[in-house]
Short mmCIF file of C-alpha atoms in Angstrom, two decimals:
data_model
loop_
_atom_site.label_atom_id
_atom_site.label_comp_id
_atom_site.label_asym_id
_atom_site.label_seq_id
_atom_site.Cartn_x
_atom_site.Cartn_y
_atom_site.Cartn_z
CA MET U 5 -9.73 -41.72 -2.63
CA ARG U 6 -10.04 -39.27 -5.55
CA VAL U 7 -9.57 -42.15 -8.00
CA LEU U 8 -12.30 -44.11 -6.19
CA VAL U 9 -14.73 -41.20 -6.59
CA ALA U 10 -14.03 -40.94 -10.32
CA CYS U 11 -14.68 -44.66 -10.78
CA ALA U 12 -17.94 -44.33 -8.86
CA VAL U 13 -19.19 -41.65 -11.27
CA LEU U 14 -18.57 -43.98 -14.20
CA VAL U 15 -20.55 -46.75 -12.49
CA LEU U 16 -23.50 -44.43 -11.84
CA VAL U 17 -23.67 -43.40 -15.48
CA ALA U 18 -23.50 -47.01 -16.66
CA LEU U 19 -26.54 -47.98 -14.57
CA ALA U 20 -28.69 -45.03 -15.70
CA SER U 21 -31.17 -46.97 -17.87
CA ALA U 22 -34.75 -48.20 -17.58
CA GLU U 23 -37.11 -50.46 -19.50
CA PRO U 24 -40.93 -50.35 -19.76
CA TRP U 25 -42.66 -52.79 -17.39
CA SER U 26 -46.32 -53.78 -17.09
CA GLN U 27 -48.53 -56.45 -15.59
CA THR U 28 -52.29 -57.02 -15.58
CA VAL U 29 -54.17 -58.49 -12.62
CA GLU U 30 -57.82 -59.39 -12.11
CA LEU U 31 -59.60 -58.87 -8.82
CA LYS U 32 -62.61 -61.17 -8.52
CA ASN U 33 -64.45 -63.20 -5.88
CA ALA U 34 -65.14 -60.39 -3.47
CA VAL U 35 -65.58 -61.48 0.16
CA ASP U 36 -67.54 -58.89 2.14
CA GLY U 37 -66.48 -56.36 -0.46
CA TYR U 38 -62.73 -57.14 -0.28
CA MET U 39 -60.63 -58.27 -3.24
CA HIS U 40 -56.90 -58.99 -3.39
CA ALA U 41 -54.30 -59.56 -6.12
CA ASP U 42 -50.71 -60.65 -5.47
CA VAL U 43 -48.04 -59.02 -7.65
CA GLN U 44 -44.84 -61.04 -7.61
CA GLU U 45 -41.39 -59.95 -8.74
CA MET U 46 -42.08 -56.23 -8.70
CA PRO U 47 -38.99 -54.49 -10.13
CA VAL U 48 -37.37 -51.31 -8.87
CA LEU U 49 -39.35 -48.60 -10.67
CA GLN U 50 -37.70 -45.42 -11.88
CA SER U 51 -40.59 -43.04 -11.16
CA GLY U 52 -43.31 -45.06 -9.47
CA ILE U 53 -46.25 -47.02 -10.79
CA THR U 54 -49.43 -46.19 -12.73
CA LEU U 55 -52.61 -48.14 -11.95
CA THR U 56 -55.26 -48.21 -14.67
CA ILE U 57 -58.44 -49.69 -13.19
CA THR U 58 -61.17 -51.07 -15.44
CA PRO U 59 -64.30 -51.79 -13.34
CA SER U 60 -66.86 -54.41 -14.24
CA GLN U 61 -69.55 -51.73 -14.39
CA SER U 62 -69.46 -47.96 -14.68
CA SER U 63 -71.01 -47.30 -11.28
CA CYS U 64 -68.28 -49.08 -9.28
CA LYS U 65 -66.27 -47.21 -6.68
CA PHE U 66 -63.31 -48.66 -4.79
CA ASP U 67 -60.94 -47.92 -1.98
CA VAL U 68 -57.52 -48.78 -3.44
CA CYS U 69 -54.73 -49.96 -1.12
CA TRP U 70 -51.21 -51.08 -2.05
CA THR U 71 -49.28 -53.13 0.53
CA TRP U 72 -45.81 -54.63 0.64
CA LEU U 73 -44.99 -58.28 1.49
CA VAL U 74 -48.47 -59.32 2.72
CA ARG U 75 -52.10 -58.53 1.95
CA ALA U 76 -54.08 -55.95 3.84
CA PRO U 77 -56.59 -57.49 6.28
CA ASN U 78 -60.29 -57.46 5.54
CA GLU U 79 -60.72 -54.55 7.92
CA ASN U 80 -60.89 -51.28 6.00
CA ASP U 81 -60.51 -48.83 8.86
CA GLU U 82 -57.59 -47.02 10.46
CA GLU U 83 -55.37 -50.08 9.90
CA TRP U 84 -55.54 -49.54 6.13
CA GLN U 85 -54.62 -45.92 6.74
CA LYS U 86 -51.44 -47.01 8.55
CA MET U 87 -50.26 -50.07 6.63
CA CYS U 88 -51.10 -49.16 3.01
CA GLN U 89 -48.06 -47.77 1.21
CA TYR U 90 -50.58 -46.10 -1.08
CA LEU U 91 -54.26 -45.49 -0.27
CA TYR U 92 -56.90 -43.83 -2.44
CA ARG U 93 -60.46 -43.55 -1.16
CA ASP U 94 -63.60 -43.74 -3.34
CA TRP U 95 -61.92 -44.18 -6.72
CA ASP U 96 -64.30 -44.18 -9.69
CA SER U 97 -63.75 -44.42 -13.42
CA LYS U 98 -64.01 -40.64 -13.83
CA ALA U 99 -60.83 -40.21 -11.76
CA GLY U 100 -58.68 -41.84 -14.45
CA PRO U 101 -55.43 -43.74 -13.78
CA LEU U 102 -53.74 -43.51 -10.40
CA HIS U 103 -50.01 -42.83 -10.04
CA THR U 104 -47.80 -43.28 -7.00
CA GLN U 105 -44.14 -43.58 -6.07
CA LYS U 106 -45.08 -45.25 -2.79
CA VAL U 107 -44.42 -48.84 -3.87
CA ASN U 108 -41.49 -51.09 -3.02
CA PRO U 109 -39.93 -53.78 -5.22
CA GLY U 110 -40.34 -57.49 -4.52
CA VAL U 111 -43.76 -58.78 -3.49
CA GLY U 112 -46.64 -56.32 -3.71
CA HIS U 113 -50.36 -56.65 -3.07
CA LEU U 114 -53.25 -54.72 -4.59
CA ASN U 115 -56.25 -54.60 -2.26
CA LEU U 116 -59.65 -53.20 -3.27
CA TYR U 117 -62.73 -52.62 -1.16
CA THR U 118 -66.23 -51.77 -2.37
CA THR U 119 -69.66 -51.59 -0.80
CA GLN U 120 -71.37 -52.17 -4.16
CA VAL U 121 -72.63 -55.63 -5.07
CA GLY U 122 -71.20 -57.22 -8.21
CA CYS U 123 -68.29 -54.82 -8.68
CA THR U 124 -64.99 -56.39 -9.72
CA ALA U 125 -62.03 -54.95 -11.61
CA THR U 126 -59.11 -55.54 -13.95
CA VAL U 127 -56.03 -53.46 -13.18
CA GLN U 128 -53.05 -52.77 -15.41
CA LEU U 129 -49.82 -51.90 -13.60
CA ALA U 130 -47.17 -49.99 -15.56
CA GLY U 131 -43.88 -48.21 -15.01
CA ASN U 132 -40.24 -48.07 -16.05
CA SER U 133 -38.04 -50.63 -14.34
CA CYS U 134 -34.40 -50.00 -13.50
CA ASP U 135 -31.64 -52.41 -14.44
CA ASP U 136 -30.34 -54.60 -11.62
CA GLY U 137 -28.59 -52.44 -9.04
CA GLY U 138 -30.23 -49.20 -10.20
CA TYR U 139 -32.35 -46.97 -7.95
CA GLY U 140 -34.12 -43.64 -8.03
CA PRO U 141 -35.10 -41.23 -10.81
CA GLY U 142 -31.84 -41.83 -12.68
CA CYS U 143 -31.65 -45.59 -11.94
CA THR U 144 -28.24 -44.91 -10.42
CA GLY U 145 -26.18 -47.48 -8.55
CA LEU U 146 -25.46 -47.62 -4.85
CA PHE U 147 -22.08 -46.32 -3.73
CA ASP U 148 -19.92 -48.66 -1.66
CA THR U 149 -19.50 -47.95 2.03
CA PRO U 150 -17.56 -46.87 3.97
CA PHE U 151 -16.33 -43.74 2.20
CA GLU U 152 -14.37 -40.66 3.27
CA ASP U 153 -14.13 -37.11 1.87
CA LEU U 154 -16.43 -37.96 -1.02
CA THR U 155 -17.29 -34.96 -3.22
CA VAL U 156 -20.93 -34.28 -4.14
CA GLU U 157 -21.60 -31.60 -6.76
CA PRO U 158 -24.22 -28.84 -6.27
CA GLY U 159 -27.75 -30.16 -6.84
CA SER U 160 -26.49 -33.74 -7.09
CA TYR U 161 -27.33 -36.70 -4.91
CA LEU U 162 -25.61 -39.89 -3.81
CA TYR U 163 -27.30 -43.21 -2.96
CA PHE U 164 -25.68 -45.84 -0.76
CA ASN U 165 -26.64 -48.93 1.20
CA ALA U 166 -25.80 -49.65 4.83
CA SER U 167 -26.37 -52.94 6.63
CA ALA U 168 -25.68 -54.28 10.08
CA ASN U 169 -22.73 -56.60 10.61
CA ASN U 170 -24.86 -58.70 12.97
CA ARG U 171 -27.60 -60.03 10.70
CA TRP U 172 -29.26 -62.12 13.42
CA PHE U 173 -29.96 -60.02 16.53
CA ASN U 174 -29.23 -56.40 15.61
CA ASN U 175 -31.56 -54.01 17.44
CA ARG U 176 -30.22 -50.59 16.43
CA LEU U 177 -28.31 -49.27 13.41
CA SER U 178 -27.11 -45.65 13.27
CA VAL U 179 -25.66 -44.12 10.10
CA THR U 180 -23.81 -40.80 10.31
CA ILE U 181 -22.77 -38.42 7.52
CA THR U 182 -20.17 -35.75 8.31
CA GLU U 183 -19.57 -32.76 6.02
CA LYS U 184 -15.92 -31.72 6.12
CA ASP U 185 -16.49 -27.96 6.29
CA GLY U 186 -19.71 -27.93 8.32
CA LYS U 187 -21.97 -27.24 5.31
CA THR U 188 -25.67 -28.10 4.98
CA PHE U 189 -26.89 -31.30 3.28
CA ASP U 190 -30.10 -33.32 2.90
CA PHE U 191 -30.00 -36.85 4.31
CA TYR U 192 -32.81 -39.41 3.91
CA TYR U 193 -33.51 -43.13 4.32
CA ARG U 194 -36.00 -45.54 2.78
CA GLU U 195 -36.30 -49.30 3.15
CA GLY U 196 -36.26 -51.27 -0.10
CA ASP U 197 -36.04 -48.38 -2.55
CA ALA U 198 -34.38 -45.01 -2.97
CA PRO U 199 -35.74 -41.94 -1.20
CA ARG U 200 -37.10 -39.48 -3.73
CA VAL U 201 -34.58 -36.68 -3.34
CA ALA U 202 -35.78 -33.41 -4.87
CA THR U 203 -35.84 -29.70 -4.13
CA THR U 204 -39.30 -30.15 -2.61
CA MET U 205 -39.42 -33.37 -0.60
CA ASP U 206 -42.63 -35.39 -0.51
CA PRO U 207 -42.60 -36.93 2.98
CA SER U 208 -44.38 -40.03 1.71
CA VAL U 209 -41.37 -41.23 -0.32
CA TYR U 210 -38.87 -41.63 2.49
CA ASP U 211 -39.02 -43.28 5.88
CA MET U 212 -36.97 -40.74 7.80
CA GLY U 213 -34.58 -37.86 7.24
CA GLY U 214 -34.21 -34.11 6.90
CA THR U 215 -31.72 -31.30 6.45
CA PHE U 216 -28.54 -31.29 8.55
CA THR U 217 -25.62 -28.93 9.07
CA GLY U 218 -22.17 -30.42 9.57
CA VAL U 219 -23.23 -33.79 10.96
CA GLY U 220 -26.39 -35.83 10.48
CA THR U 221 -27.35 -39.19 12.01
CA LEU U 222 -30.29 -41.43 11.13
CA THR U 223 -31.03 -44.28 13.56
CA LEU U 224 -33.03 -47.39 12.67
CA GLU U 225 -34.59 -48.91 15.79
CA ASN U 226 -35.39 -52.63 15.72
CA PRO U 227 -34.46 -53.14 12.03
CA ARG U 228 -35.14 -56.36 10.16
CA ASN U 229 -32.57 -59.09 10.84
CA LEU U 230 -31.88 -60.82 7.56
CA GLY U 231 -29.64 -63.68 8.61
CA HIS U 232 -32.12 -66.11 7.06
CA THR U 233 -32.41 -64.34 3.74
CA HIS U 234 -30.38 -62.36 1.23
CA GLU U 235 -33.35 -60.76 -0.53
CA SER U 236 -32.16 -57.59 -2.27
CA ILE U 237 -35.62 -56.04 -1.79
CA PHE U 238 -34.66 -55.25 1.81
CA GLN U 239 -31.84 -52.87 0.91
CA LYS U 240 -31.42 -50.03 3.41
CA VAL U 241 -31.07 -47.20 0.90
CA PHE U 242 -29.78 -43.80 2.04
CA ALA U 243 -29.55 -40.64 -0.02
CA VAL U 244 -27.44 -37.50 0.43
CA ARG U 245 -28.27 -34.43 -1.63
CA ASN U 246 -26.20 -31.27 -1.96
CA PRO U 247 -28.56 -28.23 -1.80
CA ASN U 248 -25.69 -25.71 -1.91
CA ASN U 249 -24.18 -23.72 -4.75
CA ASP U 250 -20.75 -25.24 -4.18
CA ARG U 251 -19.38 -28.71 -3.58
CA ILE U 252 -19.63 -30.61 -0.32
CA SER U 253 -17.25 -33.28 0.98
CA ILE U 254 -18.86 -36.03 3.06
CA SER U 255 -17.71 -39.06 5.07
CA PHE U 256 -19.67 -42.12 6.25
CA SER U 257 -19.66 -43.98 9.54
CA GLN U 258 -22.06 -46.38 11.24
CA ASN U 259 -22.66 -47.78 14.70
CA GLU U 260 -24.80 -50.70 15.77
CA THR U 261 -25.93 -52.51 18.90
CA SER U 262 -27.14 -56.08 19.18
CA CYS U 263 -29.16 -58.24 21.55
CA GLU U 264 -28.04 -61.48 23.10
CA ARG U 265 -29.08 -64.48 21.05
CA TRP U 266 -32.81 -65.21 20.90
CA LEU U 267 -33.73 -61.80 22.35
CA TYR U 268 -35.37 -59.13 20.22
CA GLY U 269 -36.68 -55.58 20.22
CA SER U 270 -35.19 -52.16 20.81
CA LYS U 271 -34.64 -52.98 24.50
CA CYS U 272 -33.65 -56.62 23.94
CA LYS U 273 -36.24 -57.94 26.39
CA TYR U 274 -38.50 -60.09 24.22
CA ARG U 275 -38.24 -63.69 23.09
CA ALA U 276 -40.13 -65.01 20.09
CA PRO U 277 -40.20 -68.83 20.15
CA PRO U 278 -41.17 -70.58 16.91
CA LEU U 279 -44.63 -72.09 16.62
CA VAL U 280 -45.13 -74.87 14.09
CA GLY U 281 -47.84 -74.53 11.46
CA GLU U 282 -50.93 -76.80 11.44
CA TYR U 283 -50.98 -77.22 15.24
CA ALA U 284 -53.05 -75.38 17.82
CA TYR U 285 -51.76 -73.51 20.85
CA GLN U 286 -53.29 -72.04 23.97
CA LEU U 287 -51.64 -68.89 25.32
CA PRO U 288 -52.47 -67.94 28.89
CA ASN U 289 -52.83 -64.28 29.78
CA SER U 290 -53.97 -62.21 32.73
CA GLU U 291 -52.13 -58.93 32.11
CA LYS U 292 -51.96 -56.08 29.65
CA GLU U 293 -48.87 -57.04 27.66
CA TRP U 294 -47.24 -57.91 24.37
CA ILE U 295 -46.82 -61.60 23.55
CA TYR U 296 -44.42 -62.56 20.76
CA GLY U 297 -43.63 -65.60 18.68
CA SER U 298 -42.52 -66.58 15.20
CA ILE U 299 -44.00 -68.75 12.48
CA ILE U 300 -42.28 -71.88 11.28
CA LEU U 301 -44.11 -73.70 8.49
CA THR U 302 -43.14 -77.19 7.40
CA ASP U 303 -45.55 -77.79 4.49
CA ALA U 304 -43.17 -76.66 1.77
CA GLU U 305 -44.95 -78.57 -1.00
CA GLU U 306 -48.35 -76.93 -0.57
CA ASN U 307 -48.69 -73.13 -0.83
CA PRO U 308 -45.00 -72.68 -0.02
CA GLU U 309 -45.08 -68.89 -0.17
CA GLU U 310 -48.18 -68.00 1.85
CA PHE U 311 -49.64 -68.70 5.26
CA THR U 312 -52.75 -68.17 7.36
CA MET U 313 -53.16 -67.17 10.99
CA GLY U 314 -56.16 -67.69 13.27
CA VAL U 315 -56.80 -66.48 16.82
CA THR U 316 -59.81 -67.02 19.04
CA THR U 317 -60.59 -66.03 22.61
CA LEU U 318 -61.08 -68.80 25.17
CA GLU U 319 -62.71 -66.91 28.02
CA GLY U 320 -65.27 -64.75 26.24
CA GLN U 321 -63.09 -61.62 26.21
CA GLU U 322 -62.27 -59.31 23.31
CA ALA U 323 -59.70 -60.68 20.89
CA PRO U 324 -56.18 -59.20 21.12
CA ALA U 325 -54.87 -57.11 18.27
CA MET U 326 -52.57 -59.21 16.07
CA TYR U 327 -49.46 -57.96 14.27
CA LEU U 328 -47.04 -59.43 11.72
CA ARG U 329 -43.58 -58.33 10.65
CA TYR U 330 -40.95 -59.98 8.49
CA ALA U 331 -37.53 -60.61 10.11
CA ALA U 332 -38.13 -58.47 13.22
CA ILE U 333 -40.68 -58.29 16.00
CA PRO U 334 -43.49 -55.79 15.40
CA ASP U 335 -44.71 -53.05 17.70
CA SER U 336 -47.57 -50.57 17.68
CA GLU U 337 -45.85 -48.31 15.14
CA THR U 338 -43.73 -50.68 13.04
CA TYR U 339 -45.40 -53.68 11.40
CA ASP U 340 -46.27 -55.20 8.04
CA MET U 341 -49.83 -56.20 8.99
CA LYS U 342 -52.25 -55.55 11.85
CA ILE U 343 -55.73 -56.87 12.63
CA GLY U 344 -57.11 -54.62 15.33
CA LYS U 345 -60.87 -54.19 15.01
CA VAL U 346 -62.67 -54.67 18.35
CA THR U 347 -64.35 -58.08 18.29
CA THR U 348 -65.02 -61.19 20.35
CA ASN U 349 -65.13 -63.30 17.19
CA THR U 350 -62.35 -65.39 15.68
CA ARG U 351 -59.76 -63.40 13.78
CA PHE U 352 -58.50 -65.11 10.62
CA TYR U 353 -55.92 -63.77 8.19
CA GLN U 354 -54.52 -64.98 4.86
CA SER U 355 -51.17 -63.51 3.81
CA GLY U 356 -51.32 -64.08 0.06
CA VAL U 357 -48.07 -64.78 -1.79
CA THR U 358 -45.20 -63.60 0.38
CA LEU U 359 -41.71 -64.65 1.53
CA THR U 360 -42.68 -67.46 3.89
CA ARG U 361 -40.00 -69.87 2.75
CA ALA U 362 -37.23 -67.29 2.51
CA GLY U 363 -37.09 -66.22 6.13
CA ARG U 364 -38.85 -65.83 9.45
CA TRP U 365 -42.14 -64.07 10.19
CA PHE U 366 -42.73 -62.69 13.68
CA TRP U 367 -46.19 -62.28 15.18
CA ALA U 368 -47.38 -60.31 18.19
CA ALA U 369 -50.55 -60.30 20.24
CA HIS U 370 -51.20 -57.02 22.04
CA ILE U 371 -53.46 -57.15 25.08
CA ALA U 372 -53.98 -53.41 25.46
CA ARG U 373 -57.26 -53.25 27.44
CA SER U 374 -58.67 -55.04 30.45
CA ALA U 375 -61.47 -56.35 28.24
CA GLN U 376 -58.84 -58.34 26.28
CA LYS U 377 -57.34 -60.16 29.26
CA GLY U 378 -57.69 -63.93 29.21
CA ALA U 379 -56.39 -67.02 27.47
CA PHE U 380 -56.59 -67.20 23.71
CA GLY U 381 -55.95 -69.83 21.07
CA LEU U 382 -53.64 -69.48 18.09
CA TRP U 383 -53.03 -71.60 14.99
CA PHE U 384 -51.36 -71.28 11.61
CA ASN U 385 -51.85 -72.62 8.10
CA THR U 386 -55.18 -74.41 8.56
CA ASP U 387 -58.70 -73.04 8.28
CA CYS U 388 -59.51 -74.34 11.77
CA PRO U 389 -57.27 -75.44 14.67
CA ASN U 390 -56.02 -79.01 14.34
CA SER U 391 -58.56 -79.48 11.53
CA CYS U 392 -61.16 -79.78 14.31
CA SER U 393 -59.40 -83.01 15.42
CA MET U 394 -61.13 -84.78 12.52
CA HIS U 395 -64.36 -84.82 14.58
CA GLY U 396 -66.08 -81.67 13.40
CA GLU U 397 -66.73 -79.26 10.55
CA CYS U 398 -64.88 -76.00 10.00
CA VAL U 399 -67.42 -73.20 9.51
CA ASP U 400 -66.15 -69.61 9.24
CA ASN U 401 -62.88 -70.70 10.89
CA ARG U 402 -64.64 -72.13 13.95
CA CYS U 403 -65.17 -75.80 14.76
CA GLU U 404 -68.71 -77.20 14.85
CA CYS U 405 -68.21 -80.55 16.55
CA ASP U 406 -69.84 -83.85 15.63
CA SER U 407 -72.47 -85.12 18.05
CA SER U 408 -70.01 -87.74 19.33
CA HIS U 409 -67.38 -85.18 20.35
CA ALA U 410 -67.20 -81.93 22.26
CA THR U 411 -64.95 -78.93 22.29
CA ASP U 412 -61.62 -79.03 24.07
CA TRP U 413 -61.16 -75.26 24.25
CA TYR U 414 -61.62 -74.73 20.50
CA THR U 415 -61.11 -78.10 18.80
CA CYS U 416 -63.26 -81.24 18.84
CA ALA U 417 -60.94 -83.59 20.68
CA LEU U 418 -63.03 -85.01 23.50
CA GLU U 419 -65.43 -87.90 23.26
CA GLY U 420 -68.77 -87.26 24.87
CA GLU U 421 -71.19 -84.43 24.28
CA GLY U 422 -70.85 -81.34 26.43
CA THR U 423 -67.55 -82.16 28.13
CA THR U 424 -64.54 -79.89 28.16
CA GLN U 425 -61.02 -80.15 29.46
CA PRO U 426 -58.38 -77.46 29.94
CA ALA U 427 -55.11 -77.53 28.06
CA VAL U 428 -51.99 -78.95 29.67
CA SER U 429 -48.71 -77.04 29.76
CA VAL U 430 -45.58 -78.52 28.26
CA SER U 431 -43.46 -77.38 31.23
CA ASP U 432 -43.36 -74.83 34.00
CA MET U 433 -43.72 -71.20 33.09
CA ASP U 434 -40.70 -68.94 32.93
CA ASP U 435 -40.43 -65.57 34.66
CA SER U 436 -38.53 -63.75 31.93
CA ASP U 437 -38.98 -60.01 31.64
CA GLY U 438 -41.56 -59.36 28.95
CA GLY U 439 -42.65 -61.34 25.93
CA MET U 440 -43.11 -65.07 25.98
CA GLY U 441 -40.63 -67.89 26.37
CA GLY U 442 -40.69 -71.15 24.51
CA ASP U 443 -41.67 -72.98 27.68
CA GLU U 444 -44.60 -70.62 28.21
CA ILE U 445 -46.46 -71.96 25.19
CA PHE U 446 -49.31 -74.27 26.07
CA PHE U 447 -50.05 -77.07 23.63
CA ILE U 448 -53.66 -78.10 23.19
CA VAL U 449 -53.63 -81.68 24.50
CA MET U 450 -56.61 -83.75 23.42
CA VAL U 451 -57.79 -87.13 24.64
CA SER U 452 -57.49 -89.11 21.44
CA LEU U 453 -54.95 -91.30 19.70
CA GLU U 454 -54.64 -89.04 16.68
CA THR U 455 -53.84 -86.09 18.93
CA PHE U 456 -51.03 -87.99 20.63
CA LEU U 457 -49.55 -88.61 17.20
CA LEU U 458 -49.99 -84.91 16.32
CA VAL U 459 -48.07 -83.86 19.41
CA ILE U 460 -45.23 -86.24 18.50
CA LEU U 461 -45.19 -84.77 14.99
CA ALA U 462 -45.22 -81.25 16.41
CA LEU U 463 -42.17 -81.96 18.54
CA ALA U 464 -40.39 -83.44 15.55
CA ALA U 465 -41.35 -80.39 13.48
CA ALA U 466 -39.98 -78.10 16.19
CA VAL U 467 -36.63 -79.90 16.03
CA PHE U 468 -36.73 -79.54 12.25
CA ALA U 469 -37.54 -75.83 12.59
CA TYR U 470 -34.67 -75.23 14.98
CA SER U 471 -32.19 -76.96 12.70
CA ARG U 472 -33.52 -75.04 9.70
CA TYR U 473 -33.70 -71.58 11.20
CA ALA U 474 -30.85 -71.51 13.69
CA PRO U 475 -27.93 -69.43 12.38
CA LYS U 476 -25.78 -71.81 10.38
CA GLY U 477 -22.24 -72.15 11.63
CA ALA U 478 -22.75 -69.53 14.29
CA ILE U 479 -24.48 -71.29 17.17
CA ASP U 480 -21.47 -71.15 19.49
CA GLN U 481 -20.17 -67.76 18.43
CA ASP U 482 -20.39 -64.54 20.39
CA TYR U 483 -22.97 -62.56 18.47
CA GLU U 484 -21.59 -59.28 19.71
CA GLU U 485 -18.58 -59.96 17.51
CA LEU U 486 -20.40 -61.00 14.34
#
């Protein structure tokens, strides 16, 4: 083991290098004051990022929000406060460049909001990027796990990665560090990048952690399941720092629990059936609850790395809050995107460039108040559901039907002005505990030949989705043993 430690030190030194990195983006075409720019292939940055904003006119002021994986919604309220990795209110040119360490590598999004007409901006992004495999202030490498009786010098730190053995249905991962002689150590975790370990910790640059004596455990509830992707941007990076005046000797161990196949969440009680893009769905509801599903898109040739999501109420109630999370179901505290403003209008969201083709996105509808109870419609990757059945015009993500057709819930599928018809369920509803089963999804069934063909295509797409996203070579295995 002593030889292994010596080799590790050599590796850390070899990776301690960084190169200047910069990129310029333009934010134009403001919609209701919101502007977005997608930043692809963000590297691991040694000491954060500097944003130099050049406004189109000197009087411009912006709220500046940086998000990971998907764009922020066009709702600049408490949701921005929660989902922005970095948020600066009322920036103006007198403030100068902005600097933050609160950015993750991979796919980033710069979101600006202004109340001033005609204000746009050009933003230069700059930092020092680490070589592949390097993390943190010294661009050091990640130590291999497991390890035992590993020596950490006074004032030094050690980075390592831990991942679940079950990459499909893991619902809890606990990582434990034990100090041989019961000494104190700092222990932190951050998803995607290294925690910023320093004498004075800034709580905004790690996801969880603290100071422990003897033994310390950090537990990740409902972590991302990455069986569909091997993106390095989702590294689970842990850091141990020695705050003592003498050496410490530490050992690593981990424990994990998993759900049965096709069940998700910290309590393994939710299902999240895939819904196929470009088709419309009706979801019945009469209770305060969470409803889950996942997005399967089959239009790989057009906009292969972004998607849209629309939801509208069908009984005049308030719209449910909508959540998105990559590779794991979201909840009220853990999500990549939330649209939650109280409204009875259609909610519509555009993700921007993201990781659509590399894995699986989960969505959630939260009916939290009695005013939100009632059926609602959901669709993905079109401006309006079912393209208004080719018998209407899409205006602000709502169908305005031709005079020859009328609405069938929220499309224009029925011939004859003023007639409506309820949706028809695919099969009987299931009584599973929580969430929504695949047989609880209601397809919008419209009285027209083209709709019959759409349903056939939807079923075919569902078969395609299952074959594409089911765990390869593991369908008949016991997932508890993976």
